[in-house]
Amino acid sequence: MTFTITGATLIDGNGGAPLQDAAVHIEAQRIAWVGAATKMPAAAQAAQQVDARGKWLLPGLIDAHIHICYNGEESVFALLAKPRDALVLEAVEICKRTLQQGVTTIRDVGGEKYIEMSLRDAINRGWIQGPRMKLSGRVISMTGGHAHFIAREADGPDEMRKAAREQIKAGADLVKLMATGGSATPGQDIHASQLTVAEIAAVCEVAHMMGRTVAAHCHGTGGIRNCMLGGVDTIEHGTYLDDETADMMVERGAALCLTVGVGNPDLESYPLSPVQQADAERRKPMIEQGVAQIRKTIALARSKGVFLGCGTDAGGNPLAPHRFALAREIELIVANDVPPLEAISIATRNNAKILRWDDEIGTVEAGKYADLLLLNSDPVADIRALRDIAAVYKGGERV
Ligand SMILES: [Zn+2]
């Protein structure tokens, strides 16, 4: 496909002022040229024109923390009781829906039976529609650790190495650890550390040797500290970040993947099932605390200069459906006093860096894939515009 999108206001993902009356020339899946429409080169002028006047053009969004194999509406135990085929078919639909909602790339940080690997391959072959993917395979937890019912349980450095290598063998791009308790696992203390520094370091050593990153689920401060000492690349959630651990993250160049929506689920915009109502009731005290805490964490992380990404955790619990989850996450980040352009950069350019994919995606720049989101209204004026989609392009193909 060769064409030129003209007339839109461009928000390129780098955080600078939007460029009015922009042109983006697309050739063979990639952005060939981008700039002011008045300065279009001959090739861009000669190509088929897509008139986007009155619209806003952004990089495709990147969800850096998602669970594509789970629907985020039923309990994980109900999902695990289903035949594998049922999970596969629903996941195919979730992939398509996610892409249609403007999310052109995801990082799945906890899959199921390696279904996600088959989804990635099917998408890459053009059999089904869905976002680009970086995948962790199964999460790794201590015996009885957070999400142990879906995890590869492992104890001690040797078992942890083996568990990590199993995921890489299965096709994982990164390794996911559960370093503290989690609220989705009934009865757990989210402050409790669940992996030793030696266990974390063992995983980081083998993952890094094979060119993979390590992501770690952490709520409690002790878990974040252990992960920094062990060499983890991205802290997921990071709820109880403090001064010391923020400094450790900056020193080591680690990223914090915010998941504001996890602690602040959407309980209003759709009717909750009895299972969801029960989960909302169970998590009520944690949610009340979490909303205030995450506000502090975001302010602290920004004041310290911690590198921020974001994800939805969609699929990760029964109150995390794949319903404009990333748009909602960005809305919540903005509600925590982050300017809209910065929030958009977090969900595009920064997430691309977290995925180690920033050479090809994350901003609207020449040479990168033409993964684009065209909006009918201005997201800087009202961030809810992210739900007002005119078109989504992945690799120059309109979705
Ligand atoms: Zn998660």
CSV table of C-alpha atoms and ligand atoms in Angstrom, one decimal:
chain,number,residue,atom,x,y,z
A,1,MET,CA,0.0,0.0,0.0
A,2,THR,CA,1.3,3.4,-1.0
A,3,PHE,CA,-0.7,6.5,0.1
A,4,THR,CA,-0.4,9.8,1.9
A,5,ILE,CA,-2.6,10.9,4.9
A,6,THR,CA,-2.9,14.7,4.7
A,7,GLY,CA,-4.4,17.5,6.7
A,8,ALA,CA,-4.5,15.9,10.2
A,9,THR,CA,-3.0,17.4,13.3
A,10,LEU,CA,0.0,15.1,14.1
A,11,ILE,CA,0.9,14.0,17.6
A,12,ASP,CA,4.1,12.1,16.8
A,13,GLY,CA,4.6,10.4,20.2
A,14,ASN,CA,7.7,12.4,21.1
A,15,GLY,CA,5.9,14.7,23.4
A,16,GLY,CA,6.4,18.0,21.4
A,17,ALA,CA,3.7,20.4,20.2
A,18,PRO,CA,1.2,18.9,17.7
A,19,LEU,CA,1.9,19.7,14.0
A,20,GLN,CA,-1.1,21.1,12.2
A,21,ASP,CA,-1.8,20.2,8.6
A,22,ALA,CA,0.7,17.3,8.6
A,23,ALA,CA,1.3,14.7,5.9
A,24,VAL,CA,2.4,11.1,6.4
A,25,HIS,CA,3.5,9.2,3.3
A,26,ILE,CA,3.3,5.4,3.6
A,27,GLU,CA,5.1,3.0,1.4
A,28,ALA,CA,5.3,-0.8,1.8
A,29,GLN,CA,4.1,-1.0,5.5
A,30,ARG,CA,6.4,1.8,6.6
A,31,ILE,CA,6.4,5.6,7.0
A,32,ALA,CA,8.4,6.9,4.1
A,33,TRP,CA,8.1,10.6,5.0
A,34,VAL,CA,6.4,12.8,7.6
A,35,GLY,CA,6.2,16.5,7.9
A,36,ALA,CA,4.2,19.6,7.1
A,37,ALA,CA,1.8,19.1,4.1
A,38,THR,CA,3.1,22.2,2.5
A,39,LYS,CA,6.6,20.6,2.3
A,40,MET,CA,5.5,17.2,0.8
A,41,PRO,CA,8.1,15.6,-1.5
A,42,ALA,CA,7.0,14.6,-5.0
A,43,ALA,CA,6.5,11.0,-4.2
A,44,ALA,CA,4.1,11.8,-1.3
A,45,GLN,CA,2.2,14.2,-3.5
A,46,ALA,CA,1.9,11.7,-6.3
A,47,ALA,CA,0.5,8.9,-4.1
A,48,GLN,CA,-3.2,8.4,-3.3
A,49,GLN,CA,-4.3,11.0,-0.8
A,50,VAL,CA,-6.3,10.2,2.3
A,51,ASP,CA,-8.0,13.5,3.4
A,52,ALA,CA,-7.7,13.7,7.2
A,53,ARG,CA,-8.5,17.3,7.7
A,54,GLY,CA,-10.2,18.0,11.1
A,55,LYS,CA,-8.7,14.8,12.5
A,56,TRP,CA,-5.8,13.9,14.8
A,57,LEU,CA,-3.1,11.4,13.9
A,58,LEU,CA,-1.1,9.5,16.6
A,59,PRO,CA,1.2,6.5,16.7
A,60,GLY,CA,-0.7,3.2,17.3
A,61,LEU,CA,-1.0,2.7,21.0
A,62,ILE,CA,1.1,0.1,22.8
A,63,ASP,CA,-0.3,-1.9,25.8
A,64,ALA,CA,2.8,-2.9,27.8
A,65,HIS,CA,1.0,-5.1,30.3
A,66,ILE,CA,-1.8,-7.3,29.1
A,67,HIS,CA,-3.1,-10.9,29.3
A,68,ILE,CA,-4.6,-11.6,25.9
A,69,CYS,CA,-5.6,-15.2,26.7
A,70,TYR,CA,-8.0,-14.2,29.5
A,71,ASN,CA,-11.2,-12.2,29.0
A,72,GLY,CA,-10.9,-10.2,32.2
A,73,GLU,CA,-14.6,-10.7,32.9
A,74,GLU,CA,-14.8,-14.2,34.5
A,75,SER,CA,-12.7,-15.6,37.3
A,76,VAL,CA,-9.5,-17.2,36.2
A,77,PHE,CA,-10.6,-20.5,37.7
A,78,ALA,CA,-13.7,-20.5,35.5
A,79,LEU,CA,-11.5,-19.7,32.5
A,80,LEU,CA,-9.1,-22.5,33.3
A,81,ALA,CA,-12.0,-25.0,33.5
A,82,LYS,CA,-12.9,-24.3,29.9
A,83,PRO,CA,-11.7,-26.4,27.0
A,84,ARG,CA,-8.6,-24.9,25.4
A,85,ASP,CA,-10.5,-24.3,22.2
A,86,ALA,CA,-12.9,-22.0,23.9
A,87,LEU,CA,-10.0,-19.9,25.2
A,88,VAL,CA,-8.4,-19.9,21.8
A,89,LEU,CA,-11.5,-18.7,20.0
A,90,GLU,CA,-12.2,-16.0,22.5
A,91,ALA,CA,-8.6,-14.9,22.4
A,92,VAL,CA,-8.8,-14.5,18.6
A,93,GLU,CA,-11.8,-12.2,19.1
A,94,ILE,CA,-9.9,-10.3,21.8
A,95,CYS,CA,-6.9,-9.8,19.5
A,96,LYS,CA,-9.1,-8.3,16.8
A,97,ARG,CA,-11.0,-6.1,19.3
A,98,THR,CA,-7.8,-4.8,20.9
A,99,LEU,CA,-6.4,-3.8,17.5
A,100,GLN,CA,-9.7,-2.1,16.5
A,101,GLN,CA,-9.5,-0.1,19.7
A,102,GLY,CA,-6.2,1.5,18.5
A,103,VAL,CA,-3.7,-0.8,20.2
A,104,THR,CA,-1.3,-1.9,17.5
A,105,THR,CA,1.2,-3.6,19.8
A,106,ILE,CA,1.0,-5.5,23.1
A,107,ARG,CA,3.3,-7.0,25.6
A,108,ASP,CA,1.6,-10.0,27.1
A,109,VAL,CA,3.0,-10.6,30.6
A,110,GLY,CA,1.3,-13.9,31.5
A,111,GLY,CA,-0.1,-16.3,28.9
A,112,GLU,CA,-2.0,-19.5,29.1
A,113,LYS,CA,-0.8,-22.8,27.6
A,114,TYR,CA,1.3,-20.9,25.1
A,115,ILE,CA,-1.9,-20.0,23.2
A,116,GLU,CA,-0.4,-16.5,22.9
A,117,MET,CA,2.5,-17.9,20.9
A,118,SER,CA,0.1,-19.4,18.4
A,119,LEU,CA,-1.9,-16.2,18.2
A,120,ARG,CA,1.3,-14.2,17.5
A,121,ASP,CA,2.2,-16.6,14.7
A,122,ALA,CA,-1.3,-16.6,13.2
A,123,ILE,CA,-1.3,-12.8,13.2
A,124,ASN,CA,2.2,-12.6,11.6
A,125,ARG,CA,1.0,-15.0,8.9
A,126,GLY,CA,-2.1,-12.9,8.3
A,127,TRP,CA,-4.5,-15.6,9.3
A,128,ILE,CA,-6.2,-13.5,12.0
A,129,GLN,CA,-6.2,-9.8,12.9
A,130,GLY,CA,-4.4,-8.6,16.0
A,131,PRO,CA,-1.6,-6.4,17.4
A,132,ARG,CA,2.1,-7.0,17.1
A,133,MET,CA,3.2,-8.9,20.2
A,134,LYS,CA,6.0,-9.4,22.7
A,135,LEU,CA,5.3,-12.3,24.9
A,136,SER,CA,6.5,-13.7,28.3
A,137,GLY,CA,4.9,-17.2,28.1
A,138,ARG,CA,4.0,-18.4,31.6
A,139,VAL,CA,4.6,-16.3,34.6
A,140,ILE,CA,7.1,-17.6,37.1
A,141,SER,CA,6.2,-17.6,40.7
A,142,MET,CA,7.4,-19.2,43.9
A,143,THR,CA,5.5,-22.3,45.0
A,144,GLY,CA,2.1,-20.9,46.2
A,145,GLY,CA,3.1,-17.4,44.9
A,146,HIS,CA,1.0,-14.8,43.2
A,147,ALA,CA,-1.1,-16.3,40.4
A,148,HIS,CA,0.4,-19.8,41.2
A,149,PHE,CA,-2.6,-21.4,39.5
A,150,ILE,CA,-1.4,-20.2,36.1
A,151,ALA,CA,2.3,-19.9,36.9
A,152,ARG,CA,5.4,-22.1,36.4
A,153,GLU,CA,6.2,-22.5,40.1
A,154,ALA,CA,9.9,-22.5,40.9
A,155,ASP,CA,12.0,-22.3,44.0
A,156,GLY,CA,15.7,-21.5,44.3
A,157,PRO,CA,18.1,-20.1,41.6
A,158,ASP,CA,18.5,-23.4,39.7
A,159,GLU,CA,14.8,-24.0,39.3
A,160,MET,CA,14.3,-20.4,38.4
A,161,ARG,CA,16.9,-20.6,35.6
A,162,LYS,CA,15.2,-23.7,34.2
A,163,ALA,CA,11.8,-22.1,34.4
A,164,ALA,CA,13.0,-19.0,32.5
A,165,ARG,CA,14.8,-21.1,29.9
A,166,GLU,CA,11.5,-23.1,29.4
A,167,GLN,CA,9.7,-19.9,28.5
A,168,ILE,CA,12.4,-18.8,26.1
A,169,LYS,CA,12.4,-22.2,24.5
A,170,ALA,CA,8.6,-21.9,24.0
A,171,GLY,CA,9.2,-18.6,22.2
A,172,ALA,CA,9.1,-15.9,24.9
A,173,ASP,CA,10.5,-12.5,24.2
A,174,LEU,CA,10.8,-11.6,27.9
A,175,VAL,CA,10.5,-13.4,31.2
A,176,LYS,CA,7.8,-12.4,33.8
A,177,LEU,CA,8.4,-12.9,37.5
A,178,MET,CA,6.0,-12.5,40.5
A,179,ALA,CA,8.1,-10.7,43.1
A,180,THR,CA,5.4,-9.8,45.6
A,181,GLY,CA,1.9,-10.9,46.5
A,182,GLY,CA,-1.0,-9.8,44.4
A,183,SER,CA,-4.6,-8.8,44.9
A,184,ALA,CA,-5.8,-11.1,42.2
A,185,THR,CA,-4.7,-14.1,44.3
A,186,PRO,CA,-7.1,-14.3,47.2
A,187,GLY,CA,-5.6,-14.1,50.7
A,188,GLN,CA,-2.2,-12.7,49.7
A,189,ASP,CA,-0.4,-9.8,51.3
A,190,ILE,CA,0.6,-7.5,48.4
A,191,HIS,CA,3.5,-6.1,50.5
A,192,ALA,CA,5.1,-9.5,51.0
A,193,SER,CA,8.2,-10.3,48.9
A,194,GLN,CA,8.0,-13.6,47.2
A,195,LEU,CA,11.4,-14.1,45.5
A,196,THR,CA,14.9,-13.8,46.9
A,197,VAL,CA,17.5,-11.6,45.3
A,198,ALA,CA,19.4,-14.7,44.3
A,199,GLU,CA,16.3,-16.2,42.6
A,200,ILE,CA,15.7,-12.9,40.7
A,201,ALA,CA,19.3,-12.5,39.7
A,202,ALA,CA,19.5,-16.1,38.4
A,203,VAL,CA,16.6,-15.4,36.0
A,204,CYS,CA,18.0,-12.0,35.0
A,205,GLU,CA,21.3,-13.6,34.2
A,206,VAL,CA,20.0,-16.3,31.9
A,207,ALA,CA,17.4,-14.0,30.3
A,208,HIS,CA,19.9,-11.3,29.5
A,209,MET,CA,22.4,-13.8,28.1
A,210,MET,CA,19.7,-14.7,25.6
A,211,GLY,CA,18.8,-11.1,24.8
A,212,ARG,CA,15.5,-11.1,26.7
A,213,THR,CA,14.3,-8.6,29.3
A,214,VAL,CA,12.8,-9.4,32.7
A,215,ALA,CA,9.5,-7.9,34.0
A,216,ALA,CA,8.5,-8.3,37.6
A,217,HIS,CA,5.1,-7.9,39.2
A,218,CYS,CA,5.7,-5.8,42.4
A,219,HIS,CA,3.4,-4.0,44.7
A,220,GLY,CA,5.5,-3.9,48.0
A,221,THR,CA,8.6,-1.8,48.4
A,222,GLY,CA,10.7,-4.8,49.4
A,223,GLY,CA,9.9,-6.6,46.2
A,224,ILE,CA,10.9,-3.6,44.1
A,225,ARG,CA,14.2,-3.4,46.0
A,226,ASN,CA,14.9,-7.1,45.5
A,227,CYS,CA,14.2,-6.7,41.8
A,228,MET,CA,16.6,-3.8,41.4
A,229,LEU,CA,19.3,-5.7,43.2
A,230,GLY,CA,18.6,-8.7,41.0
A,231,GLY,CA,18.8,-6.8,37.7
A,232,VAL,CA,15.1,-6.7,36.6
A,233,ASP,CA,14.4,-4.4,33.6
A,234,THR,CA,10.7,-3.4,34.3
A,235,ILE,CA,8.7,-3.1,37.5
A,236,GLU,CA,5.0,-3.9,36.8
A,237,HIS,CA,2.5,-1.9,39.0
A,238,GLY,CA,5.2,-0.6,41.4
A,239,THR,CA,2.4,0.5,43.8
A,240,TYR,CA,4.5,1.1,46.9
A,241,LEU,CA,7.5,2.7,45.2
A,242,ASP,CA,9.4,4.9,47.7
A,243,ASP,CA,12.3,7.4,47.5
A,244,GLU,CA,15.0,4.8,47.8
A,245,THR,CA,13.6,2.3,45.3
A,246,ALA,CA,12.8,5.2,42.8
A,247,ASP,CA,16.5,6.2,43.1
A,248,MET,CA,17.6,2.6,42.5
A,249,MET,CA,15.4,2.4,39.4
A,250,VAL,CA,16.8,5.6,37.9
A,251,GLU,CA,20.4,4.5,38.7
A,252,ARG,CA,19.8,1.2,36.9
A,253,GLY,CA,17.8,2.5,34.0
A,254,ALA,CA,14.8,0.4,35.0
A,255,ALA,CA,11.3,1.3,33.8
A,256,LEU,CA,8.1,1.4,35.8
A,257,CYS,CA,5.1,0.0,33.9
A,258,LEU,CA,2.1,1.8,35.5
A,259,THR,CA,-1.2,0.0,35.7
A,260,VAL,CA,-3.5,2.6,37.2
A,261,GLY,CA,-6.6,0.8,36.1
A,262,VAL,CA,-5.7,-2.3,38.2
A,263,GLY,CA,-6.2,-0.4,41.4
A,264,ASN,CA,-9.1,1.6,40.0
A,265,PRO,CA,-11.3,-0.8,38.0
A,266,ASP,CA,-14.2,0.4,36.0
A,267,LEU,CA,-17.3,-0.4,38.0
A,268,GLU,CA,-19.7,1.8,36.3
A,269,SER,CA,-19.7,1.8,32.5
A,270,TYR,CA,-21.1,-1.7,32.0
A,271,PRO,CA,-23.3,-4.0,34.1
A,272,LEU,CA,-21.3,-6.2,36.4
A,273,SER,CA,-21.9,-9.9,36.6
A,274,PRO,CA,-22.3,-11.5,40.0
A,275,VAL,CA,-18.7,-12.8,39.9
A,276,GLN,CA,-17.5,-9.2,39.1
A,277,GLN,CA,-19.6,-7.8,41.9
A,278,ALA,CA,-18.2,-10.3,44.4
A,279,ASP,CA,-14.6,-9.4,43.2
A,280,ALA,CA,-15.3,-5.7,43.6
A,281,GLU,CA,-16.6,-6.3,47.1
A,282,ARG,CA,-13.6,-8.4,48.1
A,283,ARG,CA,-11.1,-5.9,46.7
A,284,LYS,CA,-12.9,-2.8,48.0
A,285,PRO,CA,-10.4,-1.9,50.8
A,286,MET,CA,-7.5,-2.5,48.5
A,287,ILE,CA,-9.0,-0.4,45.8
A,288,GLU,CA,-9.7,2.5,48.1
A,289,GLN,CA,-6.1,2.4,49.4
A,290,GLY,CA,-4.7,1.8,46.0
A,291,VAL,CA,-6.1,4.8,44.2
A,292,ALA,CA,-4.5,7.2,46.7
A,293,GLN,CA,-1.3,5.3,46.8
A,294,ILE,CA,-0.8,5.2,43.0
A,295,ARG,CA,-1.3,9.0,42.8
A,296,LYS,CA,1.7,9.3,45.2
A,297,THR,CA,3.7,6.8,43.2
A,298,ILE,CA,3.1,8.6,39.9
A,299,ALA,CA,4.1,12.0,41.4
A,300,LEU,CA,7.2,10.5,43.0
A,301,ALA,CA,8.3,8.6,39.9
A,302,ARG,CA,7.9,11.7,37.7
A,303,SER,CA,9.7,13.9,40.2
A,304,LYS,CA,12.6,11.4,40.3
A,305,GLY,CA,12.7,10.9,36.6
A,306,VAL,CA,11.8,7.2,36.6
A,307,PHE,CA,11.2,6.0,33.1
A,308,LEU,CA,7.5,5.4,32.8
A,309,GLY,CA,5.5,3.0,30.6
A,310,CYS,CA,1.9,1.8,31.0
A,311,GLY,CA,-0.3,-1.1,30.6
A,312,THR,CA,-3.9,-2.2,31.4
A,313,ASP,CA,-3.5,-5.7,33.0
A,314,ALA,CA,-6.6,-6.4,30.9
A,315,GLY,CA,-7.5,-10.0,31.3
A,316,GLY,CA,-5.6,-10.2,34.6
A,317,ASN,CA,-8.6,-10.3,36.9
A,318,PRO,CA,-12.4,-10.4,36.5
A,319,LEU,CA,-12.6,-6.5,36.7
A,320,ALA,CA,-10.2,-6.0,33.8
A,321,PRO,CA,-12.1,-6.5,30.5
A,322,HIS,CA,-10.7,-5.7,27.1
A,323,ARG,CA,-13.0,-2.7,26.7
A,324,PHE,CA,-11.0,0.3,25.6
A,325,ALA,CA,-8.7,-0.7,28.5
A,326,LEU,CA,-5.7,1.3,27.3
A,327,ALA,CA,-7.7,4.4,26.5
A,328,ARG,CA,-9.0,4.2,30.0
A,329,GLU,CA,-5.5,3.7,31.4
A,330,ILE,CA,-4.3,6.8,29.6
A,331,GLU,CA,-7.4,8.7,30.9
A,332,LEU,CA,-6.5,7.6,34.5
A,333,ILE,CA,-2.9,8.7,34.0
A,334,VAL,CA,-4.1,12.1,32.9
A,335,ALA,CA,-6.4,12.2,35.9
A,336,ASN,CA,-3.3,11.8,38.0
A,337,ASP,CA,-2.0,15.2,36.7
A,338,VAL,CA,0.1,14.0,33.8
A,339,PRO,CA,-0.3,16.3,30.8
A,340,PRO,CA,-2.1,14.5,27.9
A,341,LEU,CA,0.8,14.7,25.5
A,342,GLU,CA,3.1,13.2,28.1
A,343,ALA,CA,0.6,10.4,28.8
A,344,ILE,CA,0.4,9.7,25.0
A,345,SER,CA,4.2,9.5,24.8
A,346,ILE,CA,4.2,7.1,27.8
A,347,ALA,CA,1.7,4.8,25.9
A,348,THR,CA,3.6,5.0,22.6
A,349,ARG,CA,7.3,6.0,22.5
A,350,ASN,CA,8.1,4.9,26.1
A,351,ASN,CA,6.2,1.6,25.8
A,352,ALA,CA,8.1,0.9,22.5
A,353,LYS,CA,11.4,1.3,24.5
A,354,ILE,CA,10.2,-1.0,27.2
A,355,LEU,CA,9.4,-3.6,24.5
A,356,ARG,CA,12.9,-3.0,23.0
A,357,TRP,CA,11.1,-2.2,19.7
A,358,ASP,CA,11.6,1.6,19.5
A,359,ASP,CA,13.6,1.2,16.3
A,360,GLU,CA,10.4,0.2,14.5
A,361,ILE,CA,7.4,1.4,16.4
A,362,GLY,CA,6.2,3.9,19.0
A,363,THR,CA,6.5,7.2,17.1
A,364,VAL,CA,5.4,8.6,13.8
A,365,GLU,CA,8.8,8.9,12.2
A,366,ALA,CA,10.3,7.9,8.8
A,367,GLY,CA,11.4,4.3,8.6
A,368,LYS,CA,9.1,3.0,11.3
A,369,TYR,CA,6.1,0.8,10.7
A,370,ALA,CA,3.0,2.8,9.7
A,371,ASP,CA,1.1,1.8,12.9
A,372,LEU,CA,-1.3,4.8,13.2
A,373,LEU,CA,-4.3,5.9,15.1
A,374,LEU,CA,-6.6,8.5,13.5
A,375,LEU,CA,-9.0,10.3,15.9
A,376,ASN,CA,-12.1,12.3,15.2
A,377,SER,CA,-11.5,14.7,18.1
A,378,ASP,CA,-8.6,16.3,19.9
A,379,PRO,CA,-7.0,14.2,22.7
A,380,VAL,CA,-5.1,17.1,24.1
A,381,ALA,CA,-8.4,19.0,24.7
A,382,ASP,CA,-10.1,15.8,26.1
A,383,ILE,CA,-8.2,12.6,26.4
A,384,ARG,CA,-11.4,10.6,26.0
A,385,ALA,CA,-10.9,11.3,22.3
A,386,LEU,CA,-8.8,8.1,22.3
A,387,ARG,CA,-12.2,6.3,22.1
A,388,ASP,CA,-13.4,8.4,19.2
A,389,ILE,CA,-11.5,6.5,16.5
A,390,ALA,CA,-11.8,7.3,12.8
A,391,ALA,CA,-9.3,4.7,11.6
A,392,VAL,CA,-6.5,2.4,12.7
A,393,TYR,CA,-3.6,1.4,10.5
A,394,LYS,CA,-1.2,-1.5,11.3
A,395,GLY,CA,1.8,-1.6,8.9
A,396,GLY,CA,0.0,0.7,6.5
A,397,GLU,CA,-3.0,-1.6,6.3
A,398,ARG,CA,-6.3,-0.1,7.5
A,399,VAL,CA,-7.8,-2.4,10.1
B,1,ZN,ZN,-0.7,-8.6,35.0
